[in-house]
Coordinates of C-alpha atoms in Angstrom, one line a residue:
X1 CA -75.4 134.7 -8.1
X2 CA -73.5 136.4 -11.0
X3 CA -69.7 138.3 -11.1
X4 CA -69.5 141.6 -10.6
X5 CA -70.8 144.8 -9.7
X6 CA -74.5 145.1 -8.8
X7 CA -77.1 147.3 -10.8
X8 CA -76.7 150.6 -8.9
X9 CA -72.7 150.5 -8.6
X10 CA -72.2 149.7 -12.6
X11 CA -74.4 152.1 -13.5
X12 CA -73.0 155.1 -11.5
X13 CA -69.4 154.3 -12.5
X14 CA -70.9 153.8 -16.1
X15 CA -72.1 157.4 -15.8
X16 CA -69.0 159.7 -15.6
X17 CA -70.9 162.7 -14.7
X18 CA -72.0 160.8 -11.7
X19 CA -69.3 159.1 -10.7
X20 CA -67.1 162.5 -10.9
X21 CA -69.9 164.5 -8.6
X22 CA -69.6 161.3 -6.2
X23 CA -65.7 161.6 -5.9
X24 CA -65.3 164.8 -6.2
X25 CA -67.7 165.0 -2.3
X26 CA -65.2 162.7 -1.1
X27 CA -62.3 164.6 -1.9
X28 CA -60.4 161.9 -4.2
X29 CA -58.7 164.0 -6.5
X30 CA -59.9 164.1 -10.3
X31 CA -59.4 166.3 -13.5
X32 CA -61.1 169.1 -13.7
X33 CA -64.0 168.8 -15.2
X34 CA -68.0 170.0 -16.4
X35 CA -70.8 168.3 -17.8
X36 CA -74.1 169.2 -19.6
X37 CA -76.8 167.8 -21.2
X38 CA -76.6 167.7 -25.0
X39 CA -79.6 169.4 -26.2
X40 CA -78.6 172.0 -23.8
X41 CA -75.7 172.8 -25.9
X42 CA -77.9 172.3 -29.2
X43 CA -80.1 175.0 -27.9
X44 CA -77.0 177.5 -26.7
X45 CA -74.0 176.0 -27.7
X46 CA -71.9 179.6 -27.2
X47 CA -73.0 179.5 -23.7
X48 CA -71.3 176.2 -23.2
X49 CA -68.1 176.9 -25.1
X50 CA -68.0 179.9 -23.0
X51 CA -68.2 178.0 -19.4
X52 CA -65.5 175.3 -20.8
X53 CA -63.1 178.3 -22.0
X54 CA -63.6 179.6 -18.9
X55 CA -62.9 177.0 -16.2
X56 CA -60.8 174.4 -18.1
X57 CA -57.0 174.4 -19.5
X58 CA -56.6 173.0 -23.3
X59 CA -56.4 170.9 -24.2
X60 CA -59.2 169.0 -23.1
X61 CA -61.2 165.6 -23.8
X62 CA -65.3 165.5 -24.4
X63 CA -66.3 162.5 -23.9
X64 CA -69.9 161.2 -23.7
X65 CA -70.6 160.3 -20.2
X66 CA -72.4 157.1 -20.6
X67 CA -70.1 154.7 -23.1
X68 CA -66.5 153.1 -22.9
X69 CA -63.4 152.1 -24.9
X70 CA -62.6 155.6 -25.8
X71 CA -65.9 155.5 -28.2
X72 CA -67.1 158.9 -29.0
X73 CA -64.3 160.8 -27.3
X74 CA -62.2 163.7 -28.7
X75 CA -58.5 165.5 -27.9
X76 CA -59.4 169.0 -28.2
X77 CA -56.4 171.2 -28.6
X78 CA -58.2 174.8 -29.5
X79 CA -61.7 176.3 -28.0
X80 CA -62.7 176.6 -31.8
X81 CA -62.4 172.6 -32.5
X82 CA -65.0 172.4 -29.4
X83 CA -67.9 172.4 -31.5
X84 CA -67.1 169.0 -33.3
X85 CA -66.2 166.8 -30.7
X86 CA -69.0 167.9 -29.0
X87 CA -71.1 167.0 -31.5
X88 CA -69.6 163.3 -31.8
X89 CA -69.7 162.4 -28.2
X90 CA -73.6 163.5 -28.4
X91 CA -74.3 161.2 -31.2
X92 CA -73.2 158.3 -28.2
X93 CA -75.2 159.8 -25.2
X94 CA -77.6 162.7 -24.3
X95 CA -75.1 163.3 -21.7
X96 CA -71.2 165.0 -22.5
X97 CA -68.3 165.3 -20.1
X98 CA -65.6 167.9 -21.0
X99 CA -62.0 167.2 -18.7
X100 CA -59.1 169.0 -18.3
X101 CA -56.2 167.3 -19.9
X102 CA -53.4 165.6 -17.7
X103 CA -49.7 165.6 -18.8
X104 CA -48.2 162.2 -17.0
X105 CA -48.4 158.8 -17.0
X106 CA -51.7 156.9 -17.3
X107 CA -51.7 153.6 -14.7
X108 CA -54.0 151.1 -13.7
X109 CA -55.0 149.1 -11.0
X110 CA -56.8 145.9 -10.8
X111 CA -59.9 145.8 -7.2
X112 CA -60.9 142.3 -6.9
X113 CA -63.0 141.4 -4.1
X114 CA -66.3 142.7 -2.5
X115 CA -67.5 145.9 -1.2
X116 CA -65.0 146.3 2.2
X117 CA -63.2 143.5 1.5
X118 CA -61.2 144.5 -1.8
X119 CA -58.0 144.0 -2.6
X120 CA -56.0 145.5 -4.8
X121 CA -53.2 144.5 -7.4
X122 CA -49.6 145.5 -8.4
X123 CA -50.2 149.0 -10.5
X124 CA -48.9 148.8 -14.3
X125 CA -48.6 151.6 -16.8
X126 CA -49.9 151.7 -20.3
X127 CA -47.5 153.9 -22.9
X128 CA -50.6 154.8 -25.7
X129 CA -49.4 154.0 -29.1
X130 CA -51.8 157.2 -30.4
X131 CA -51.9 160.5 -29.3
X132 CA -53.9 158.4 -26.3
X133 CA -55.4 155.4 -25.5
X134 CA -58.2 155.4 -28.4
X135 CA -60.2 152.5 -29.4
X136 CA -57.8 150.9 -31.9
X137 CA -54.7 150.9 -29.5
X138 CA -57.0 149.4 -27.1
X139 CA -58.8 146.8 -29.8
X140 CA -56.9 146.8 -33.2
X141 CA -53.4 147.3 -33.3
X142 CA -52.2 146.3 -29.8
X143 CA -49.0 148.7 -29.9
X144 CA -49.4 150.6 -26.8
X145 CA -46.5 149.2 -24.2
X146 CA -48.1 147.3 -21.3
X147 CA -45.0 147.6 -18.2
X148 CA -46.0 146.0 -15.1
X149 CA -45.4 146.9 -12.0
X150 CA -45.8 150.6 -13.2
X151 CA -42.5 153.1 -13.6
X152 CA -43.2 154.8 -10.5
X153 CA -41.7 155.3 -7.0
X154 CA -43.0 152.9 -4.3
X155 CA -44.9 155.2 -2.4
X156 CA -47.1 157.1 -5.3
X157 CA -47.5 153.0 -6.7
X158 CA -48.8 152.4 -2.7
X159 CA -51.1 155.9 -3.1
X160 CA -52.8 155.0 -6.4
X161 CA -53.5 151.0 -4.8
X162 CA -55.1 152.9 -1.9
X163 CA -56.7 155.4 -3.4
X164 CA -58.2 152.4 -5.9
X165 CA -59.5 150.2 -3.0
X166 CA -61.4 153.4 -1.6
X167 CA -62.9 154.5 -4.9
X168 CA -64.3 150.9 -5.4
X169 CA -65.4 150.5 -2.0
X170 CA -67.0 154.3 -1.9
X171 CA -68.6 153.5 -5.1
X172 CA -70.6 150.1 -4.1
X173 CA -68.4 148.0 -6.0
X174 CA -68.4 144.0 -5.9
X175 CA -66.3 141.1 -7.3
X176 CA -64.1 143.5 -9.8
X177 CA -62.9 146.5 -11.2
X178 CA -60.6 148.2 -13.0
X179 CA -59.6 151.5 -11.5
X180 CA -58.0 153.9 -14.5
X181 CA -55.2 156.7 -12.9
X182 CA -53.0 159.7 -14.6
X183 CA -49.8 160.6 -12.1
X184 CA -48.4 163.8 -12.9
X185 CA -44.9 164.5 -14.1
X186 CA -43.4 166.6 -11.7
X187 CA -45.6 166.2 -8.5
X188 CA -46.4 162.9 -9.0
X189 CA -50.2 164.1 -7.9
X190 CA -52.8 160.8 -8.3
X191 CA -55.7 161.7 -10.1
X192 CA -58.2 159.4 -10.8
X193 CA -59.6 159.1 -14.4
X194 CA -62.7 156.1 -14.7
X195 CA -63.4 153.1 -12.9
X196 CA -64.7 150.8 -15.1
X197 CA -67.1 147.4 -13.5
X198 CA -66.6 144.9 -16.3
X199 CA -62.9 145.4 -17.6
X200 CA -61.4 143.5 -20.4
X201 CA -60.4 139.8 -20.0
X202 CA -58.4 139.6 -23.4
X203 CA -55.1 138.3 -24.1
X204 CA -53.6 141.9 -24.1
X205 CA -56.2 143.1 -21.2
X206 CA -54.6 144.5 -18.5
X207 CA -57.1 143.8 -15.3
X208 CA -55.7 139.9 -15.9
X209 CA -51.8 140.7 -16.5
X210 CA -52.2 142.7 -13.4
X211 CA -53.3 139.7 -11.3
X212 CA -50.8 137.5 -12.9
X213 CA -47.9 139.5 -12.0
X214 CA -49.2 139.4 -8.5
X215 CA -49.1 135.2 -8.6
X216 CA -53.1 134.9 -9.4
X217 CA -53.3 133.1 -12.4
X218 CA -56.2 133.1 -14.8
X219 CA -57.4 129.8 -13.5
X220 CA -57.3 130.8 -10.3
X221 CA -58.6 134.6 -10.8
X222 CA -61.6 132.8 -12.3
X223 CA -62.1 131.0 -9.5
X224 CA -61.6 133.7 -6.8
X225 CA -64.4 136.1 -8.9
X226 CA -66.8 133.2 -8.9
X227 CA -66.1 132.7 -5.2
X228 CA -66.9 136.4 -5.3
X229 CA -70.5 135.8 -6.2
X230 CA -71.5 133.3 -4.3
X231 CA -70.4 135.3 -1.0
X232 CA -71.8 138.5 -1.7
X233 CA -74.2 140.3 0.8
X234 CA -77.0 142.0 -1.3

């Protein structure tokens, strides 16, 4: 027995190209997005440039699809800057995933449980120190704002928990999960951004803080993942 997501489920949600095709069929609202393989772009990158001009808004982020913790990814504010941040995230994966960018707040919410029988936590709200969530605010200088419960109404809070619990379970996921969110300014629209299998257990992570505030401990989160494994159907 071991915590966590099983082999197929972490590696789809690892892969945001896949996991974006798989949510997109059922209908959970996401950026808007493309993805290509990188020596696709090496071998006609005006083609490219021209398809994410096209379809997408600036700015926009291009990430590579298969890494975490912001490694590799790029804010790309003008169509000629394209070519450079492409060119980074393909140094991380043969794989590159161009989104639209959201204006909003970005929230998260923490699935623990197995696949149908998931629950999920209180939703909190991270306010990036950087221009967004990078790798340092994340890892270094810890001085993005944590607030928990999340600065929104009830109801769109009650929205993103839902819509959390039905990624997860649409996805395959077991034991835990960390389901990432943007909410729009005005509308207030949920639009999920990553899910990610094995999230952070540090002393600034959020998937623990978000259990705590809900009365779960770390002790007793520990306990309640392990209990996880050992009742999981495979």
């Amino acid at each position: 027995p071991y915590v966590g997501c099983g082999t197929l489920a972490s590696a789809v949600c690892m892969d945001k190209a896949v996991t974006h095709t798989l949510l997109s069929a059922a209908n959970i609202e996401q950026a808007h997005y493309l993805w290509f393989y990188a020596d696709r772009y090496f071998a006609d990158g005006e083609k490219i440039r021209n398809k994410i001009a096209a379809r997408l808004n600036f700015p926009v982020f291009v990430k590579p699809a298969n890494a975490g913790s912001s490694v590799g990814v790029s804010k790309v504010t003008t169509p000629e800057k394209l070519d450079a941040a492409i060119r980074l995230a393909a140094e991380n994966d043969t794989k590159v995933v161009v989104e639209e960018g959201i204006v909003g707040q970005e929230v998260e919410c923490a699935v623990l449980g197995n696949r149908g029988k998931s629950v999920a936590s209180p939703v909190g709200e991270i306010g990036a120190g950087a221009e967004f969530y990078d790798y340092d605010d994340k890892y270094k200088n810890g001085v993005a704002q944590l607030f928990i419960p999340a600065r929104l109404p009830e109801d769109v809070a009650e929205e993103v928990r839902k819509t959390a619990v039905r990624a997860y379970n649409l996805l395959g996921c077991d034991g835990l999960s960390r389901v990432d969110f943007f909410v729009t300014e005005k509308e207030h629209r949920v639009i999920l951004n990553e899910i990610n299998t094995l999230p952070g257990f540090t002393s600034i992570s959020m998937y623990p803080k978000l259990w705590e505030n809900a009365g779960t401990p770390y002790s007793e989160l520990l306990e309640k993942l392990i209990d996880c494994a050992f009742t999981r159907e495979d």
